[in-house]
mmCIF file of C-alpha atoms in Angstrom:
data_model
loop_
_atom_site.group_PDB
_atom_site.id
_atom_site.type_symbol
_atom_site.label_atom_id
_atom_site.label_comp_id
_atom_site.label_asym_id
_atom_site.label_seq_id
_atom_site.Cartn_x
_atom_site.Cartn_y
_atom_site.Cartn_z
ATOM 1 C CA MET A 56 24.922 71.637 -46.898
ATOM 2 C CA THR A 57 26.379 69.504 -49.887
ATOM 3 C CA LEU A 58 29.148 70.133 -51.658
ATOM 4 C CA GLU A 59 27.665 70.197 -55.031
ATOM 5 C CA GLU A 60 25.523 73.003 -52.973
ATOM 6 C CA LEU A 61 28.563 74.111 -51.495
ATOM 7 C CA VAL A 62 30.243 75.128 -55.114
ATOM 8 C CA GLU A 63 26.659 76.197 -56.478
ATOM 9 C CA GLN A 64 26.839 78.639 -53.708
ATOM 10 C CA PHE A 65 30.535 79.803 -54.315
ATOM 11 C CA ALA A 66 30.154 80.282 -57.941
ATOM 12 C CA ARG A 67 26.683 81.936 -57.714
ATOM 13 C CA ASN A 68 28.335 84.405 -55.636
ATOM 14 C CA VAL A 69 31.641 84.894 -57.360
ATOM 15 C CA ALA A 70 28.991 86.030 -60.735
ATOM 16 C CA ALA A 71 27.313 88.095 -58.176
ATOM 17 C CA GLN A 72 30.116 90.096 -56.779
ATOM 18 C CA THR A 73 31.371 90.888 -60.101
ATOM 19 C CA ASP A 74 27.990 92.029 -61.613
ATOM 20 C CA ALA A 75 27.620 93.830 -58.738
ATOM 21 C CA ILE A 76 30.596 95.606 -59.098
ATOM 22 C CA HIS A 77 30.074 96.528 -62.620
ATOM 23 C CA ARG A 78 27.189 98.013 -61.265
ATOM 24 C CA GLY A 79 29.609 99.867 -59.116
ATOM 25 C CA ASP A 80 27.568 98.539 -56.252
ATOM 26 C CA SER A 81 30.677 97.302 -53.621
ATOM 27 C CA ARG A 82 28.174 96.737 -50.867
ATOM 28 C CA THR A 83 26.666 94.632 -52.662
ATOM 29 C CA GLY A 84 29.656 92.878 -53.517
ATOM 30 C CA ASN A 85 31.209 92.813 -50.133
ATOM 31 C CA LYS A 86 28.036 90.705 -49.232
ATOM 32 C CA HIS A 87 28.292 88.266 -51.706
ATOM 33 C CA ALA A 88 32.369 88.083 -51.264
ATOM 34 C CA LYS A 89 31.386 86.717 -47.848
ATOM 35 C CA GLN A 90 29.122 84.367 -49.331
ATOM 36 C CA TYR A 91 31.464 82.776 -51.978
ATOM 37 C CA THR A 92 34.276 82.926 -48.762
ATOM 38 C CA ALA A 93 31.834 80.965 -46.687
ATOM 39 C CA ALA A 94 31.260 78.500 -49.128
ATOM 40 C CA LEU A 95 35.281 77.967 -49.765
ATOM 41 C CA GLN A 96 35.798 77.335 -46.407
ATOM 42 C CA ALA A 97 33.190 75.171 -46.047
ATOM 43 C CA LEU A 98 34.802 73.250 -48.948
ATOM 44 C CA ARG A 99 38.258 73.259 -47.214
ATOM 45 C CA ALA A 100 37.035 71.639 -44.693
ATOM 46 C CA GLN A 101 36.525 69.019 -46.598
ATOM 47 C CA GLY A 102 40.066 68.469 -47.158
ATOM 48 C CA ASP A 103 40.868 67.449 -50.843
ATOM 49 C CA THR A 104 37.267 66.362 -51.640
ATOM 50 C CA GLY A 105 36.085 69.792 -51.185
ATOM 51 C CA ARG A 106 39.165 70.526 -53.263
ATOM 52 C CA GLU A 107 38.485 68.086 -56.118
ATOM 53 C CA ALA A 108 34.028 69.295 -55.862
ATOM 54 C CA LEU A 109 35.416 73.075 -56.096
ATOM 55 C CA ALA A 110 37.809 71.913 -58.966
ATOM 56 C CA VAL A 111 34.269 71.707 -61.323
ATOM 57 C CA LEU A 112 34.661 75.370 -61.893
ATOM 58 C CA LEU A 113 37.520 75.096 -63.639
ATOM 59 C CA LYS A 114 35.815 74.810 -66.835
ATOM 60 C CA HIS A 115 32.577 76.892 -65.525
ATOM 61 C CA PRO A 116 31.168 79.279 -68.380
ATOM 62 C CA ARG A 117 32.098 82.686 -66.357
ATOM 63 C CA THR A 118 35.628 83.642 -66.850
ATOM 64 C CA ASP A 119 35.971 85.099 -63.089
ATOM 65 C CA VAL A 120 34.349 81.870 -61.583
ATOM 66 C CA ARG A 121 36.936 80.135 -63.159
ATOM 67 C CA ALA A 122 39.398 82.504 -62.202
ATOM 68 C CA MET A 123 38.200 82.331 -58.749
ATOM 69 C CA ALA A 124 38.042 78.889 -58.320
ATOM 70 C CA ALA A 125 41.502 78.746 -59.782
ATOM 71 C CA GLY A 126 43.464 81.007 -57.922
ATOM 72 C CA PHE A 127 42.128 78.952 -54.554
ATOM 73 C CA LEU A 128 43.497 75.468 -56.080
ATOM 74 C CA LEU A 129 46.750 76.601 -57.181
ATOM 75 C CA ARG A 130 48.623 74.331 -54.570
ATOM 76 C CA TYR A 131 46.024 71.495 -54.949
ATOM 77 C CA ARG A 132 45.641 71.532 -59.402
ATOM 78 C CA THR A 133 49.163 73.267 -60.249
ATOM 79 C CA ALA A 134 48.840 72.922 -63.798
ATOM 80 C CA GLU A 135 45.236 72.761 -64.934
ATOM 81 C CA ALA A 136 44.834 76.192 -62.386
ATOM 82 C CA LYS A 137 47.664 77.846 -63.605
ATOM 83 C CA ALA A 138 46.746 77.396 -67.257
ATOM 84 C CA VAL A 139 42.870 78.703 -66.432
ATOM 85 C CA LEU A 140 44.803 82.002 -64.450
ATOM 86 C CA LYS A 141 46.892 82.493 -68.261
ATOM 87 C CA ALA A 142 43.778 82.063 -70.127
ATOM 88 C CA ALA A 143 41.895 84.359 -67.975
ATOM 89 C CA ALA A 144 44.318 87.148 -67.299
ATOM 90 C CA MET A 145 44.351 87.320 -71.305
ATOM 91 C CA GLU A 146 41.188 87.843 -71.631
ATOM 92 C CA GLY A 147 40.991 91.233 -69.668
ATOM 93 C CA GLY A 148 38.383 92.953 -67.124
ATOM 94 C CA ILE A 149 37.391 91.348 -63.514
ATOM 95 C CA GLY A 150 38.489 87.922 -64.225
ATOM 96 C CA ALA A 151 41.734 89.342 -65.852
ATOM 97 C CA LEU A 152 42.421 90.830 -62.448
ATOM 98 C CA ASP A 153 41.339 87.626 -60.411
ATOM 99 C CA ALA A 154 43.956 86.094 -62.715
ATOM 100 C CA ILE A 155 46.706 88.300 -62.194
ATOM 101 C CA MET A 156 47.461 88.454 -58.732
ATOM 102 C CA PRO A 157 47.546 84.649 -57.553
ATOM 103 C CA LEU A 158 49.535 83.915 -60.638
ATOM 104 C CA ARG A 159 52.000 86.667 -59.497
ATOM 105 C CA HIS A 160 52.192 85.616 -56.013
ATOM 106 C CA TRP A 161 52.205 81.554 -57.271
ATOM 107 C CA GLU A 162 55.540 83.080 -58.876
ATOM 108 C CA ASN A 163 57.525 84.826 -56.644
ATOM 109 C CA GLY A 164 56.298 82.320 -53.428
ATOM 110 C CA THR A 165 54.187 84.231 -51.205
ATOM 111 C CA TRP A 166 50.889 82.631 -53.063
ATOM 112 C CA ALA A 167 49.123 81.777 -49.909
ATOM 113 C CA LEU A 168 45.118 80.994 -51.026
ATOM 114 C CA ASP A 169 45.271 77.587 -49.927
ATOM 115 C CA PRO A 170 47.865 76.569 -46.865
ATOM 116 C CA GLU A 171 48.224 72.821 -46.258
#
């Protein structure tokens, strides 16, 4: 799979998980979480090239996708990721949850979503 296809898989499955959660369908949501996690792991395996590919999602139209990508990019793109997360936290909803927790962990030094 190309980097672009992995990024699309990540974005599509984050959005699908959010939609499933809104419907109260945790089983489907969990299925999509496994799929975006697999895409993320494949991107990470490419090092900074994979992280750079994921960074295009910091401008995705959906808040949940932007926030999820930003949470994983805090170490790599700190200023940009923090700005995305802070904006998402202000919007409320599931995207806000995806934003608040990584920010909190980053600020208190316990963030570990993308170790070196």
